[in-house]
Coordinates of C-alpha atoms in Angstrom, one line a residue:
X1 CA 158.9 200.0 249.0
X2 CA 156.8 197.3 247.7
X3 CA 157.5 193.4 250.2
X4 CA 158.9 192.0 247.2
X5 CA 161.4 194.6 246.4
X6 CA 164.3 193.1 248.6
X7 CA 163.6 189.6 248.8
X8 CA 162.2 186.8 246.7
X9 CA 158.5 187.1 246.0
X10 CA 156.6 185.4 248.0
X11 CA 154.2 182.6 246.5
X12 CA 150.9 184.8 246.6
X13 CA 152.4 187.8 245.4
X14 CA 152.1 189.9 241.8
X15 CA 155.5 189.4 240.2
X16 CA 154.7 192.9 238.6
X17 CA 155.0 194.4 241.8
X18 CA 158.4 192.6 242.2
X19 CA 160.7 195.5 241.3
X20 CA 163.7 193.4 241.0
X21 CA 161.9 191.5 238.9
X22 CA 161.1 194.0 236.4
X23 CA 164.3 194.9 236.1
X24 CA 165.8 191.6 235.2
X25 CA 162.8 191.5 233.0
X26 CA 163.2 195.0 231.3
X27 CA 167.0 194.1 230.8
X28 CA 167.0 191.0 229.7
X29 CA 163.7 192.2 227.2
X30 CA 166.3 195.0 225.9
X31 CA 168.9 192.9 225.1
X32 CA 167.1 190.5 223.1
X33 CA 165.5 193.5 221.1
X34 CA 169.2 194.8 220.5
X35 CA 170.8 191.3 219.7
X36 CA 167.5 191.1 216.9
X37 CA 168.9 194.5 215.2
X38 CA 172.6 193.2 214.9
X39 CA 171.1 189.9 213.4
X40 CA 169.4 192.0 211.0
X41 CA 172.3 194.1 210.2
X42 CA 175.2 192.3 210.5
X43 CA 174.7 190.5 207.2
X44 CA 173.8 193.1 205.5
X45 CA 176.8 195.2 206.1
X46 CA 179.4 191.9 205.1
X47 CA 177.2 191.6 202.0
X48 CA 176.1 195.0 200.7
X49 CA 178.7 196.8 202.1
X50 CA 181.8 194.7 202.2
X51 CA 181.3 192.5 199.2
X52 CA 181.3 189.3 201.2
X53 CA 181.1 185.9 199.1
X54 CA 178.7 183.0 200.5
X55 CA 181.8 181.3 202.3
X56 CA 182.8 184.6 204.0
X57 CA 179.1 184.7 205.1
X58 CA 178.5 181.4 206.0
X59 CA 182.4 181.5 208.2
X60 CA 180.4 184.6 209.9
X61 CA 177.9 182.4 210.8
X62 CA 179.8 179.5 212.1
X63 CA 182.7 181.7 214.1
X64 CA 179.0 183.5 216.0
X65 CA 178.1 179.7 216.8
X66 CA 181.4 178.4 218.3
X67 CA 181.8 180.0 221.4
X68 CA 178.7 178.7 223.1
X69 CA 179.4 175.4 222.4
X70 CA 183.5 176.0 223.2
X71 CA 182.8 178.3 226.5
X72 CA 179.6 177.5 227.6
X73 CA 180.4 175.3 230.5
X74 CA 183.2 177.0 231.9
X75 CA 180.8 180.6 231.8
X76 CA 178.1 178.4 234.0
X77 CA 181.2 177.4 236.6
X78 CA 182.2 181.3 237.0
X79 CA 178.4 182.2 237.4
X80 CA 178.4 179.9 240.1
X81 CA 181.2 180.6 241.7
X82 CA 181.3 184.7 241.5
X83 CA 179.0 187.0 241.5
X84 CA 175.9 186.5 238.9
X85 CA 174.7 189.9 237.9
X86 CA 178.4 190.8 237.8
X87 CA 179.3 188.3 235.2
X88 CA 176.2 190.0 233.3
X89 CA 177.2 193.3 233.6
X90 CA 180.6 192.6 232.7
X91 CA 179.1 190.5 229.7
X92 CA 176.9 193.6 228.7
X93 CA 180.2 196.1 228.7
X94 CA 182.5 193.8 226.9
X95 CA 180.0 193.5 223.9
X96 CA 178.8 197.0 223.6
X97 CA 182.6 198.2 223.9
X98 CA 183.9 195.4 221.0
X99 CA 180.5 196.2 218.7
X100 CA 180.8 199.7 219.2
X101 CA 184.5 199.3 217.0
X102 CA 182.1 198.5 214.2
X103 CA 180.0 202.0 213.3
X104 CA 183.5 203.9 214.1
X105 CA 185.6 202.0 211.7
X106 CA 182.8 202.2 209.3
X107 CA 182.7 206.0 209.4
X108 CA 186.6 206.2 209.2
X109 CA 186.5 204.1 206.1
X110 CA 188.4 201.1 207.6
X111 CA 186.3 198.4 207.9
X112 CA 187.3 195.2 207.7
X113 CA 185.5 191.8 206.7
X114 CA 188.1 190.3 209.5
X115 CA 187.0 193.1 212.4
X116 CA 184.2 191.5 211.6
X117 CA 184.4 188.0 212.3
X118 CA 187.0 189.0 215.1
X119 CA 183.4 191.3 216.7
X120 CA 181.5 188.0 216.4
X121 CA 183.5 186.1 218.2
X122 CA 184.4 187.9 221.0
X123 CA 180.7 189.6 220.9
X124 CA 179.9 185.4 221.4
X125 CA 181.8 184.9 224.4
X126 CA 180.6 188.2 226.2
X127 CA 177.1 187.0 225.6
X128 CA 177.6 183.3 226.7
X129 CA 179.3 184.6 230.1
X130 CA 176.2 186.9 230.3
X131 CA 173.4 184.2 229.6
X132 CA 175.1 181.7 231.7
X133 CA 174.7 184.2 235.0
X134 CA 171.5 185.7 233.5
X135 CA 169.5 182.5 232.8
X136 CA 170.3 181.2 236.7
X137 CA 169.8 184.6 238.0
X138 CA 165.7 184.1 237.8
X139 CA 165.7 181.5 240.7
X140 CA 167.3 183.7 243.2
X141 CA 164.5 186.4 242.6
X142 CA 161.9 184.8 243.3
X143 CA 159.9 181.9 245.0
X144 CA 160.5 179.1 243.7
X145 CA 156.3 178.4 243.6
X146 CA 157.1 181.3 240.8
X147 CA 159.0 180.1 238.9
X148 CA 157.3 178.9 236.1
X149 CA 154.9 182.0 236.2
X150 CA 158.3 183.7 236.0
X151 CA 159.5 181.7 232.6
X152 CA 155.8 182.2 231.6
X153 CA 156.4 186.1 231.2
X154 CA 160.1 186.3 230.3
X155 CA 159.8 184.1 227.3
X156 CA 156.4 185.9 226.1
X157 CA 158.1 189.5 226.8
X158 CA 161.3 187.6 224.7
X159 CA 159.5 186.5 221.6
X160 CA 157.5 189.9 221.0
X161 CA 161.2 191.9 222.0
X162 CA 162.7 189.5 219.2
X163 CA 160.2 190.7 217.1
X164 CA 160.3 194.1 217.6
X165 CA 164.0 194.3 217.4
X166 CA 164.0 192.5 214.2
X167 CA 161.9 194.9 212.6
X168 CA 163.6 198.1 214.3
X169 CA 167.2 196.8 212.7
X170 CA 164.9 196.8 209.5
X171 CA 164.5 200.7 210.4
X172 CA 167.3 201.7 211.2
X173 CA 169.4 199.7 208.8
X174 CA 167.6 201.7 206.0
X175 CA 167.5 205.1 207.8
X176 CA 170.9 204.9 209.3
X177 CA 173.1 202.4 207.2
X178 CA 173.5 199.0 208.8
X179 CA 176.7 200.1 210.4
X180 CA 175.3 202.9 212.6
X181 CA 171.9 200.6 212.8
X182 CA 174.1 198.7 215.1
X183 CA 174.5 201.2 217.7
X184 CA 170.8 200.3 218.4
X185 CA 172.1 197.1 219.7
X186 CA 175.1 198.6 221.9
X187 CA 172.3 201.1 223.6
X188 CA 170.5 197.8 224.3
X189 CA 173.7 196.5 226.6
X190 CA 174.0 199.8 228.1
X191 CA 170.6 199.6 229.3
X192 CA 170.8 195.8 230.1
X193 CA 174.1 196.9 232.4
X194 CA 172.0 199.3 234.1
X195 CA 169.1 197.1 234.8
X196 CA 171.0 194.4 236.3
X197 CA 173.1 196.9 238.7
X198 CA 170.2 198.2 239.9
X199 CA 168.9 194.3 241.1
X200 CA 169.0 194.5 245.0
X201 CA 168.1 191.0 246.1
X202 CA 170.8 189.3 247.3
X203 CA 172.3 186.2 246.2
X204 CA 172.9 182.8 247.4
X205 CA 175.6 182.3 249.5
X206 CA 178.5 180.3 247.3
X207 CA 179.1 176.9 249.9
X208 CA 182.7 176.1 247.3
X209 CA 185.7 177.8 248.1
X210 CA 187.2 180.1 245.2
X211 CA 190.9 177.8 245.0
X212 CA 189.4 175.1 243.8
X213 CA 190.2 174.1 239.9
X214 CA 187.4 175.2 237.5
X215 CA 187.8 172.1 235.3
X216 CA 186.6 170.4 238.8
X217 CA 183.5 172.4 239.5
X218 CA 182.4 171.7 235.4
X219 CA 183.2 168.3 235.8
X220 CA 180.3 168.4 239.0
X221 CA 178.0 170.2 237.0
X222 CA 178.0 167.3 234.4
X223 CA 177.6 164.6 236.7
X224 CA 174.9 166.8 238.8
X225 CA 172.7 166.3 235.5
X226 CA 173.7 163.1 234.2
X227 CA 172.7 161.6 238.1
X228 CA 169.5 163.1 237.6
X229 CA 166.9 162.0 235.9
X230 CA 164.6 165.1 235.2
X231 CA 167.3 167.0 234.2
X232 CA 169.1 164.5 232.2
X233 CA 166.2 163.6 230.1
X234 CA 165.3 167.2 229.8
X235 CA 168.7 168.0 228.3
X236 CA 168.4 165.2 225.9
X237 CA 165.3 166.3 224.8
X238 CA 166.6 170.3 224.8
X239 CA 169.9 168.6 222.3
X240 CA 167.8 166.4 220.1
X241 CA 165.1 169.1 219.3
X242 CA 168.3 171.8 219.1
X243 CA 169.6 169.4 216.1
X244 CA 166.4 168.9 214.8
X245 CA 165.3 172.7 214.3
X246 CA 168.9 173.2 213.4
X247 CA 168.7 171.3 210.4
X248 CA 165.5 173.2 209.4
X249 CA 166.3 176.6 210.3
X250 CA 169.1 176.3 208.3
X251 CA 167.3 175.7 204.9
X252 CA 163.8 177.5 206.4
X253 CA 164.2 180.7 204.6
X254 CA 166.4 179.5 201.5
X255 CA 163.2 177.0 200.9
X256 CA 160.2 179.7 201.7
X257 CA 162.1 182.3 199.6
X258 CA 163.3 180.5 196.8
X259 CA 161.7 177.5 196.3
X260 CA 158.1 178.8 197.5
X261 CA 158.5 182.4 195.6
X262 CA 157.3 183.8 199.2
X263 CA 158.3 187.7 199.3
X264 CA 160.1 189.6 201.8
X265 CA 157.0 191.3 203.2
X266 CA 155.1 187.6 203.0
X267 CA 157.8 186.0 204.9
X268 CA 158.4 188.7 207.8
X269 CA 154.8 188.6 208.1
X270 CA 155.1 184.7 208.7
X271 CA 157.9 185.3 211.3
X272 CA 155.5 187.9 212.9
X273 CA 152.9 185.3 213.3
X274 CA 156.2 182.4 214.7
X275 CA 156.4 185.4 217.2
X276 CA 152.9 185.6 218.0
X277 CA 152.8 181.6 218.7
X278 CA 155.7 181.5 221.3
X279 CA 154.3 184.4 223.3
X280 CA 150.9 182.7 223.3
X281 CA 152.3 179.4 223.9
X282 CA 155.0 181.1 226.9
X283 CA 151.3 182.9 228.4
X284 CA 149.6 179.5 229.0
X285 CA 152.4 177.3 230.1
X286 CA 150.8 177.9 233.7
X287 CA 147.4 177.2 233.2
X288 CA 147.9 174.3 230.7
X289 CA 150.7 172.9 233.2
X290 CA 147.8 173.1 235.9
X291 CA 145.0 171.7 233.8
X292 CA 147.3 168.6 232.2
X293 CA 150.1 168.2 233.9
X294 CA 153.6 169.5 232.8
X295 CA 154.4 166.2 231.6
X296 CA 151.5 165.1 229.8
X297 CA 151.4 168.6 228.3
X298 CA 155.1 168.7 227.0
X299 CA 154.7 165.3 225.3
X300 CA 151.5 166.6 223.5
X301 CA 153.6 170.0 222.3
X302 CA 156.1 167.7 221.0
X303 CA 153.4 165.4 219.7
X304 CA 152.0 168.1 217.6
X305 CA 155.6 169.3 216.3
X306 CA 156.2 167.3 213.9
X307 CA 153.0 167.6 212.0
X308 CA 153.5 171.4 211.7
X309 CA 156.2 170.7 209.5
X310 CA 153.5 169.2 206.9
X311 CA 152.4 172.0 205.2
X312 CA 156.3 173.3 204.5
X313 CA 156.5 169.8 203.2
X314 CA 153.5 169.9 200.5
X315 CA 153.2 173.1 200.2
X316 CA 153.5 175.2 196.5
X317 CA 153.7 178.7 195.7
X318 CA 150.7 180.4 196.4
X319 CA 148.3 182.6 198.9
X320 CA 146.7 179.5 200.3
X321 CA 149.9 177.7 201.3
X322 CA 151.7 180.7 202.6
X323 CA 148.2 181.5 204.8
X324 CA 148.6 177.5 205.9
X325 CA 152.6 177.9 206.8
X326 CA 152.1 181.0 209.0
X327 CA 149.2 179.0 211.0
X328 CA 151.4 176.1 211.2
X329 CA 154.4 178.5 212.4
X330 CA 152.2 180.0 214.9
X331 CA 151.3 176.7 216.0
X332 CA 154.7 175.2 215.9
X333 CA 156.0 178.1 218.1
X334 CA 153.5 177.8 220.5
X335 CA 154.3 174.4 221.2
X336 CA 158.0 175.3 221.7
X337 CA 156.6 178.1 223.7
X338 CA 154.7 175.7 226.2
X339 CA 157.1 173.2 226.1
X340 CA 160.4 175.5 226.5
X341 CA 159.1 177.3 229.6
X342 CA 157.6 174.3 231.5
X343 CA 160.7 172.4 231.2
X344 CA 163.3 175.7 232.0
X345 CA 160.9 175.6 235.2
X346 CA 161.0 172.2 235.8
X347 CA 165.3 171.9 235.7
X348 CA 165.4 175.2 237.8
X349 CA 163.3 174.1 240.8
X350 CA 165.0 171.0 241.0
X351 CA 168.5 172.4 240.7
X352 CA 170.1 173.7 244.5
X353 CA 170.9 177.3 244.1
X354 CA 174.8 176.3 243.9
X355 CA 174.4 174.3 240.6
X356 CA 172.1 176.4 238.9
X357 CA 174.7 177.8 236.3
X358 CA 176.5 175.0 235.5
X359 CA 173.0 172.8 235.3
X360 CA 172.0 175.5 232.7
X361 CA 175.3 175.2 230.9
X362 CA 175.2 172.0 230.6
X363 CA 172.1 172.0 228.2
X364 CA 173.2 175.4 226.6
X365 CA 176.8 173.0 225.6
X366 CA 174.8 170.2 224.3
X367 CA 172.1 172.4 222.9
X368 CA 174.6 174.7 221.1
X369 CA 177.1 172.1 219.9
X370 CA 174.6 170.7 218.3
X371 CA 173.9 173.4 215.7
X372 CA 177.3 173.8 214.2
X373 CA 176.6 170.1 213.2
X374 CA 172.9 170.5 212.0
X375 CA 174.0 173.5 209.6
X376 CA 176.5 171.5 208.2
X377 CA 174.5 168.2 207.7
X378 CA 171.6 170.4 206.5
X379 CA 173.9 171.9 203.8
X380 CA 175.1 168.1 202.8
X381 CA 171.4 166.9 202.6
X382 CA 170.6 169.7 200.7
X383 CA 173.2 169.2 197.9
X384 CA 173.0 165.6 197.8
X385 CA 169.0 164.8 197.9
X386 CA 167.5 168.6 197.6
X387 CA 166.1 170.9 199.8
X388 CA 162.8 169.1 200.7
X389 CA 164.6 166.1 201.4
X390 CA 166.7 167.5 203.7
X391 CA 163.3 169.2 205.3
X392 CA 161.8 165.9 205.3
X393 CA 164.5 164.3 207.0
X394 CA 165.1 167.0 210.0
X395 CA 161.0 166.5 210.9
X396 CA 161.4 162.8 211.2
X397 CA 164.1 164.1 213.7
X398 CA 161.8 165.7 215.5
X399 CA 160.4 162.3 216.6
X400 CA 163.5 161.8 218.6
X401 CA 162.7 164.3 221.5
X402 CA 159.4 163.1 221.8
X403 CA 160.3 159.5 221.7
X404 CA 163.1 160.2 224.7
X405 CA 160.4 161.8 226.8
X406 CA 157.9 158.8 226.1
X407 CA 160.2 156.7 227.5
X408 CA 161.0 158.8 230.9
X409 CA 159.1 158.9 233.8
X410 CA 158.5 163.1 233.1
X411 CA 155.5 161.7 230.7
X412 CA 153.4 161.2 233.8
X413 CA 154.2 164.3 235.6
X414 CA 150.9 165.8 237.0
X415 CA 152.5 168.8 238.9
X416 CA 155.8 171.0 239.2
X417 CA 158.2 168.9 241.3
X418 CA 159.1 169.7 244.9
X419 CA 162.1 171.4 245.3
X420 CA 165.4 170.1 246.5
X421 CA 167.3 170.4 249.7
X422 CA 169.8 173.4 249.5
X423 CA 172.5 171.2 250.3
X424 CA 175.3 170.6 248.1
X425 CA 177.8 167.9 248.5
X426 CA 180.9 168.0 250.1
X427 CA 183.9 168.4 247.9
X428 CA 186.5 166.1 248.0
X429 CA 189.9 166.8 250.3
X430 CA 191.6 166.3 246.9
X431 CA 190.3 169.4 245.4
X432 CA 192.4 171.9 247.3
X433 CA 194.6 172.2 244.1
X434 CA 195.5 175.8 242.8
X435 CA 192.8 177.5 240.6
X436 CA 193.5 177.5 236.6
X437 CA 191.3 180.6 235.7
X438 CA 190.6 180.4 231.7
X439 CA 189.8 183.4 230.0
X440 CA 186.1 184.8 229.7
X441 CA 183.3 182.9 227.6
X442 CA 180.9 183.8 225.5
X443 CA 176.9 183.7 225.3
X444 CA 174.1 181.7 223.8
X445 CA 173.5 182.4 220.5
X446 CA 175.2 186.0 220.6
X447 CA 172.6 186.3 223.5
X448 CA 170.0 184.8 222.5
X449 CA 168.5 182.4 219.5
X450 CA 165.5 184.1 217.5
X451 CA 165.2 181.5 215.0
X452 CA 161.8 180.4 213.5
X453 CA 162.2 176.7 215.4
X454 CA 162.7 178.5 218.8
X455 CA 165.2 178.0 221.8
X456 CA 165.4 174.7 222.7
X457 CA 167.0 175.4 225.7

């Protein structure tokens, strides 16, 4: 059996030979294939197959995007407090069981518009009680002089799975019918459920005592990031870019497809390239981290963010502009790649291993509540001033991540920061209370965001 198999990885070591590691890394790669095919289908089968109007749609949409902004804190308290690759498994099940309903009613010829609303929600909350455990999972497996070598891989294995799985639902949803197509995504659980039992190394002992109220432990996590700077302004900067991309991703493909006359094949070649930029951008993290700093290098890829948006500004129909708006895509994403896997590494090694869930939960809250609020604004900019207005508007937004950062002391960072000590402090004698044990939350994103402005969290 390979050192690494049991324990962390050491600093020196290949995280390919770290077995647990690839299995984390072959789950969680799975899963966001299989949450790109439901994307893919899901609207397709309330359109095409159920007759669903725009506001049936668009209430699809929004009901997907409450739960991680609703649950998201409490799913980072459990995670810290049970067992994390339990909470994902359970996660896994409850989704592919409540998706599953979906392909069987279809054949049976009682398929609802409602199942499917009620299958996004509850699909939500399974996923945001999975991501919460998932996403502070990665610290536990291995050395913490890995981590951001770690980030490096998941998020470049993560934007080419996204990919992949986006144009698999494409497949299957004309092979099979969007309905069955689904059942691509429900395989994808199964085999996340798998990989994640078969993780052996162990986890961090929990220091808090199970009685205590949940509502307590969240209200810890909060002031854990709020009393620290690197994590509080990298949460700000994770919320403001989150309503920034928001706005745009919102009217990205109504602009490009309508406005722009780009076709379907044009504009999934476009996302391919998107894809392309965040797993380049994820790849160098490490190297451009060492060369430049992490801080100085995240303020440049949120420096060069902004302008990106240019071309989508001036652009017209035509070859040229559509050959300029995939470079500056690929671009874009390879900023958010840089960026978004520097910073992950950055709040993870300077979390202790007993806040690591509700630290991640915090930015998933903030970073999720706010894109409920960017679709909506995005749709009242749109109708009041236009589309390109409303695009204008959301990349002058993206000035206010960069200006956050400028101002915070992360802008000079010339290395990874040490660690912490793995002490945690002691909780109050007041806290001996009963435990009020809410029911189970759901997931970022419906697992994961695949959108062409990225995760910002």
């Amino acid at each position: 059996m390979p050192p690494c198999a049991e324990t962390p990885c050491a600093g020196g070591a290949s995280l390919w030979r770290h077995r647990d590691f690839r299995r984390y890394l072959s789950g969680q790669a799975a899963s966001v294939a299989g949450s790109s095919i439901t994307q893919m289908a899901l609207p397709v089968l309330a359109v095409l197959h159920l007759d669903a109007t725009t506001a049936q749609v668009a209430w699809l949409a929004f009901l997907g995007q409450i739960p991680p902004a609703l649950l998201a804190l409490h799913a980072g308290a459990l995670a810290d407090r049970y067992s994390k690759r339990r909470q994902m498994i359970t996660g896994d099940l409850v989704s592919a069981a409540v998706l599953a309903t979906v392909p069987v009613t279809a054949a049976l010829g009682t398929l609802t518009l409602t199942q499917l609303m009620i299958v996004a929600v509850v699909q939500g909350a399974a996923s945001v009680l999975h991501d919460a455990a998932a996403i502070s999972l990665l610290p536990s497996l291995v050395d913490r002089s890995l981590i951001q070598r770690s980030n490096s891989r998941v998020g470049a294995l993560f934007a080419v799975a996204a990919t992949a799985g986006s144009h698999l639902g494409a497949a299957l949803t004309a092979l099979l019918g969007p309905a069955r197509a689904l059942l691509g995504d429900v395989a994808s659980y199964l085999i996340s459920a798998v990989c994640t039992a078969r993780i052996q190394t162990a986890e961090p002992a929990r220091p808090h005592p199970k009685y205590r109220r949940l509502r307590t432990e969240i209200g810890e996590g909060l002031r854990y990031v709020r009393g620290d700077d690197h994590l509080w302004t990298l949460t700000l900067v994770n919320a403001t870019t989150s309503l920034a991309l928001g706005l745009l991703n919102t009217l990205w493909a109504l602009y490009l497809l309508r406005a722009l006359a780009m076709s379907p094949t044009v504009f999934g070649v476009v996302l391919g390239l998107g894809a392309l930029g965040a797993a380049a951008g994820a790849l160098t993290a490490p190297a451009l981290a060492r060369r430049y700093g992490p801080g100085p290098m995240m303020l440049a890829a949120l420096a060069i963010t902004p302008p990106t948006q240019l071309p989508l500004l001036l652009a017209c129909p035509g070859r040229a502009w559509q050959i300029t708006i995939g470079a500056a895509l690929f671009l874009q994403l390879a900023c958010a790649g840089a960026a978004g896997t520097t910073q992950r590494s950055i709040r993870q090694i300077v979390t202790t291993a007993g806040m690591q869930a509700r630290m991640q939960a915090v930015s998933t809250w903030l970073t999720s509540g706010a894109r409920p609020l960017a679709a909506l604004l995005a749709g009242a900019l749109g109708t009041w001033l236009g589309v390109r207005p409303a695009l204008t508007a959301a990349t002058l937004l993206l000035l206010v991540p960069l200006v956050v950062l400028a101002h915070s002391p992360i802008r000079a960072l010339r290395q990874m920061p040490d660690p912490p000590a793995t002490t945690l402090p002691s909780p109050p004698a007041a806290r001996t209370s009963p435990p009020t044990m809410p029911t189970p939350a759901l997931a970022d994103d419906a697992r994961h965001d695949h959108s062409p402005g990225g995760d910002a969290s």
